[in-house]
Amino acid sequence: MKILSKLCLLLLPLFVIGCTTQQSQNSPSTTKSSEVPVSDTTITAKVKSQFISEDLFTSKDIASMTIHVETINRVVYLTGTADNKTQIHHAIAIANKVSGVRNVVSKVRIKH
């Protein structure tokens, strides 16, 4: 059941990315590698889908279900909780690799 819910969460951002493609062409922000605009919604969806993908298909330790993502003006804000510092570092690294991200601000706390 856990894998099924993560798989659904992986597919949802991909759907959002497809729906925001037209909108992102009119957005003022641009990607790191080209002049093609990327919307904050698209960045959030890509970051979250990368979290879930890493959690499902790699051995990396990441808290994909408890770290929340919000993007404002291409700055990704991570909030929520993680089990350890490694999960937080992985989340920051993944978010930084997403095209269009200007900066990542983490306010993720370690669970007690």
Coordinates of N, CA and C in Angstrom, one line a residue:
M1 N 0.8 -1.2 0.0 CA 0.0 0.0 0.0 C 0.9 1.2 0.0
K2 N 2.0 1.2 0.8 CA 2.9 2.4 0.8 C 3.5 2.7 -0.6
I3 N 3.8 1.6 -1.3 CA 4.4 1.8 -2.6 C 3.3 2.4 -3.6
L4 N 2.1 1.9 -3.5 CA 1.0 2.4 -4.3 C 0.8 3.8 -4.1
S5 N 0.7 4.3 -2.9 CA 0.5 5.7 -2.6 C 1.6 6.5 -3.1
K6 N 2.9 6.1 -2.9 CA 4.0 6.8 -3.4 C 4.0 6.9 -5.0
L7 N 3.6 5.8 -5.6 CA 3.5 5.8 -7.0 C 2.4 6.8 -7.5
C8 N 1.3 6.9 -6.8 CA 0.3 7.8 -7.2 C 0.8 9.3 -7.0
L9 N 1.5 9.5 -5.9 CA 2.1 10.8 -5.7 C 3.2 11.1 -6.7
L10 N 3.8 10.1 -7.3 CA 4.8 10.3 -8.3 C 4.1 10.8 -9.6
L11 N 3.0 10.1 -9.9 CA 2.3 10.4 -11.2 C 1.6 11.8 -11.1
L12 N 1.1 12.2 -10.0 CA 0.4 13.4 -9.8 C 1.2 14.6 -10.3
P13 N 2.4 14.8 -9.8 CA 3.3 15.9 -10.2 C 3.5 15.9 -11.7
L14 N 3.7 14.7 -12.3 CA 3.9 14.6 -13.7 C 2.7 15.1 -14.5
F15 N 1.5 14.9 -14.0 CA 0.3 15.4 -14.6 C 0.3 16.9 -14.4
V16 N 0.6 17.4 -13.3 CA 0.7 18.9 -13.1 C 1.7 19.5 -14.0
I17 N 2.8 18.9 -14.2 CA 3.8 19.4 -15.1 C 3.3 19.6 -16.5
G18 N 2.5 18.5 -17.0 CA 1.9 18.6 -18.3 C 0.9 19.7 -18.4
C19 N 0.1 19.9 -17.3 CA -0.9 20.9 -17.3 C -0.4 22.3 -17.3
T20 N 0.8 22.5 -16.7 CA 1.4 23.8 -16.6 C 2.4 24.2 -17.7
T21 N 2.6 23.3 -18.6 CA 3.5 23.6 -19.7 C 3.1 24.9 -20.4
Q22 N 1.8 25.0 -20.8 CA 1.4 26.2 -21.5 C 1.5 27.5 -20.6
Q23 N 1.1 27.3 -19.3 CA 1.2 28.4 -18.4 C 2.7 28.9 -18.2
S24 N 3.6 27.9 -18.2 CA 5.0 28.2 -17.9 C 5.6 29.0 -19.1
Q25 N 5.1 28.9 -20.2 CA 5.6 29.7 -21.4 C 5.4 31.1 -21.2
N26 N 4.4 31.5 -20.4 CA 4.1 32.9 -20.2 C 4.7 33.5 -18.9
S27 N 5.4 32.7 -18.1 CA 5.9 33.0 -16.8 C 7.2 33.8 -17.0
P28 N 7.5 34.8 -16.1 CA 8.7 35.6 -16.3 C 10.0 34.9 -15.8
S29 N 9.9 33.9 -15.1 CA 11.1 33.2 -14.6 C 11.7 32.3 -15.7
T30 N 13.0 32.0 -15.7 CA 13.7 31.2 -16.7 C 14.5 30.1 -16.0
T31 N 14.8 29.1 -16.8 CA 15.6 28.0 -16.3 C 17.1 28.3 -16.3
K32 N 17.9 27.5 -15.6 CA 19.3 27.7 -15.5 C 20.0 27.5 -16.9
S33 N 19.5 26.5 -17.7 CA 20.2 26.1 -18.9 C 19.7 26.8 -20.2
S34 N 18.5 27.4 -20.1 CA 18.0 28.0 -21.4 C 17.1 29.2 -21.0
E35 N 16.6 29.8 -22.0 CA 15.7 30.9 -21.8 C 14.2 30.5 -21.8
V36 N 13.9 29.3 -21.7 CA 12.5 28.8 -21.6 C 12.0 29.0 -20.2
P37 N 10.9 29.7 -20.1 CA 10.4 30.0 -18.7 C 9.9 28.7 -18.0
V38 N 10.0 28.8 -16.7 CA 9.5 27.7 -15.9 C 8.7 28.3 -14.7
S39 N 7.5 27.8 -14.5 CA 6.7 28.4 -13.5 C 7.0 27.7 -12.1
D40 N 6.7 28.4 -11.1 CA 6.9 27.9 -9.7 C 6.1 26.6 -9.5
T41 N 5.0 26.5 -10.0 CA 4.2 25.3 -9.9 C 4.9 24.1 -10.5
T42 N 5.5 24.3 -11.7 CA 6.2 23.3 -12.4 C 7.5 22.8 -11.6
I43 N 8.2 23.8 -11.0 CA 9.4 23.5 -10.2 C 8.9 22.7 -9.0
T44 N 7.9 23.1 -8.3 CA 7.4 22.3 -7.1 C 7.1 20.9 -7.5
A45 N 6.4 20.7 -8.6 CA 6.0 19.4 -9.1 C 7.2 18.5 -9.4
K46 N 8.2 19.1 -10.1 CA 9.4 18.4 -10.4 C 10.2 18.0 -9.2
V47 N 10.3 18.9 -8.2 CA 11.1 18.6 -7.0 C 10.4 17.4 -6.3
K48 N 9.1 17.5 -6.1 CA 8.3 16.5 -5.3 C 8.4 15.2 -6.1
S49 N 8.3 15.2 -7.4 CA 8.3 13.9 -8.1 C 9.7 13.3 -8.1
Q50 N 10.8 14.1 -8.0 CA 12.1 13.6 -7.9 C 12.3 13.0 -6.5
F51 N 11.7 13.6 -5.4 CA 11.8 13.1 -4.1 C 11.2 11.7 -4.1
I52 N 10.0 11.5 -4.6 CA 9.3 10.2 -4.6 C 10.1 9.2 -5.5
S53 N 10.5 9.7 -6.6 CA 11.3 8.8 -7.5 C 12.6 8.2 -6.8
E54 N 13.3 9.1 -6.2 CA 14.5 8.7 -5.5 C 14.1 7.7 -4.3
D55 N 13.0 8.0 -3.7 CA 12.6 7.1 -2.6 C 12.2 5.8 -3.0
L56 N 11.5 5.7 -4.2 CA 11.0 4.4 -4.7 C 12.1 3.6 -5.4
F57 N 12.9 4.3 -6.2 CA 13.8 3.6 -7.2 C 15.3 3.6 -6.9
T58 N 15.7 4.2 -5.8 CA 17.1 4.2 -5.4 C 17.3 3.8 -4.0
S59 N 18.5 3.7 -3.6 CA 18.7 3.4 -2.2 C 19.0 4.6 -1.3
K60 N 18.8 5.8 -1.9 CA 19.0 7.0 -1.1 C 17.9 7.2 0.0
D61 N 18.4 7.7 1.1 CA 17.5 7.9 2.2 C 16.9 9.3 2.1
I62 N 15.6 9.3 1.9 CA 14.9 10.6 1.7 C 13.5 10.5 2.3
A63 N 13.1 11.6 3.0 CA 11.8 11.6 3.6 C 10.8 12.2 2.6
S64 N 10.5 11.5 1.6 CA 9.6 12.0 0.5 C 8.2 12.3 0.9
M65 N 7.7 11.6 1.9 CA 6.3 11.8 2.4 C 6.2 12.9 3.5
T66 N 7.3 13.3 4.1 CA 7.1 14.2 5.2 C 7.8 15.6 5.0
I67 N 8.5 15.7 3.8 CA 9.1 17.0 3.5 C 8.2 17.7 2.5
H68 N 7.8 18.9 2.8 CA 6.9 19.6 1.9 C 7.6 20.6 1.1
V69 N 7.1 20.9 -0.1 CA 7.8 21.7 -1.1 C 6.9 22.9 -1.5
E70 N 7.5 24.1 -1.5 CA 6.8 25.2 -2.0 C 7.8 26.1 -2.8
T71 N 7.4 26.6 -3.9 CA 8.3 27.4 -4.7 C 7.7 28.8 -4.9
I72 N 8.5 29.8 -4.6 CA 8.1 31.2 -4.8 C 9.3 31.9 -5.5
N73 N 9.0 32.5 -6.7 CA 10.0 33.1 -7.5 C 11.2 32.3 -7.7
R74 N 11.0 31.0 -8.1 CA 12.1 30.0 -8.3 C 12.9 29.7 -7.1
V75 N 12.5 30.1 -5.9 CA 13.2 29.7 -4.7 C 12.4 28.6 -4.1
V76 N 13.0 27.4 -3.9 CA 12.3 26.3 -3.3 C 12.4 26.3 -1.8
Y77 N 11.3 26.2 -1.1 CA 11.3 26.2 0.4 C 10.9 24.8 0.8
L78 N 11.7 24.2 1.6 CA 11.5 22.8 2.1 C 11.1 22.9 3.6
T79 N 10.0 22.3 3.9 CA 9.5 22.3 5.3 C 9.1 20.9 5.7
G80 N 8.8 20.7 7.0 CA 8.4 19.4 7.4 C 9.4 18.7 8.3
T81 N 9.4 17.4 8.3 CA 10.3 16.7 9.2 C 11.0 15.6 8.4
A82 N 12.2 15.2 8.9 CA 13.0 14.1 8.4 C 13.5 13.3 9.6
D83 N 13.9 12.1 9.3 CA 14.5 11.2 10.4 C 15.9 11.6 10.8
N84 N 16.7 12.2 9.9 CA 18.0 12.5 10.2 C 18.6 13.5 9.2
K85 N 19.8 14.0 9.4 CA 20.4 15.1 8.6 C 20.7 14.6 7.2
T86 N 20.9 13.3 7.0 CA 21.2 12.8 5.7 C 20.0 13.0 4.8
Q87 N 18.8 12.7 5.3 CA 17.6 12.9 4.5 C 17.4 14.4 4.1
I88 N 17.7 15.3 5.0 CA 17.6 16.7 4.7 C 18.6 17.1 3.6
H89 N 19.9 16.6 3.8 CA 20.9 16.9 2.8 C 20.5 16.4 1.4
H90 N 20.0 15.2 1.4 CA 19.5 14.6 0.1 C 18.4 15.4 -0.5
A91 N 17.5 15.9 0.3 CA 16.4 16.7 -0.2 C 16.9 18.0 -0.8
I92 N 17.8 18.6 -0.1 CA 18.4 19.9 -0.6 C 19.1 19.7 -2.0
A93 N 19.9 18.6 -2.0 CA 20.7 18.3 -3.2 C 19.7 18.0 -4.4
I94 N 18.7 17.2 -4.2 CA 17.7 16.9 -5.2 C 17.0 18.2 -5.7
A95 N 16.6 19.0 -4.8 CA 15.9 20.3 -5.2 C 16.8 21.2 -6.0
N96 N 18.1 21.3 -5.6 CA 19.1 22.1 -6.3 C 19.3 21.7 -7.8
K97 N 19.1 20.4 -8.0 CA 19.4 19.8 -9.4 C 18.2 20.1 -10.4
V98 N 17.1 20.5 -9.9 CA 15.9 20.7 -10.7 C 16.1 22.0 -11.5
S99 N 15.8 21.8 -12.8 CA 16.0 23.0 -13.7 C 15.0 24.1 -13.3
G100 N 15.5 25.3 -13.3 CA 14.7 26.5 -13.0 C 14.9 26.9 -11.5
V101 N 15.5 26.1 -10.7 CA 15.6 26.5 -9.2 C 16.8 27.5 -9.1
R102 N 16.4 28.6 -8.5 CA 17.5 29.6 -8.2 C 18.2 29.4 -6.9
N103 N 17.4 28.9 -5.9 CA 17.9 28.7 -4.5 C 17.0 27.8 -3.8
V104 N 17.6 27.1 -2.8 CA 16.8 26.2 -1.9 C 17.0 26.7 -0.5
V105 N 15.8 26.8 0.2 CA 15.8 27.2 1.6 C 15.2 26.1 2.4
S106 N 15.9 25.5 3.3 CA 15.4 24.3 4.1 C 15.1 24.7 5.5
K107 N 13.9 24.4 5.9 CA 13.4 24.6 7.3 C 12.9 23.3 7.8
V108 N 13.5 22.2 7.3 CA 13.1 20.9 7.7 C 13.7 20.6 9.0
R109 N 12.9 20.0 9.9 CA 13.3 19.6 11.3 C 13.5 18.1 11.4
I110 N 14.4 17.7 12.3 CA 14.6 16.3 12.5 C 13.6 15.9 13.6
K111 N 12.9 14.7 13.3 CA 11.9 14.2 14.2 C 12.6 13.8 15.5
H112 N 11.8 14.0 16.6 CA 12.4 13.6 17.9 C 11.7 12.4 18.3

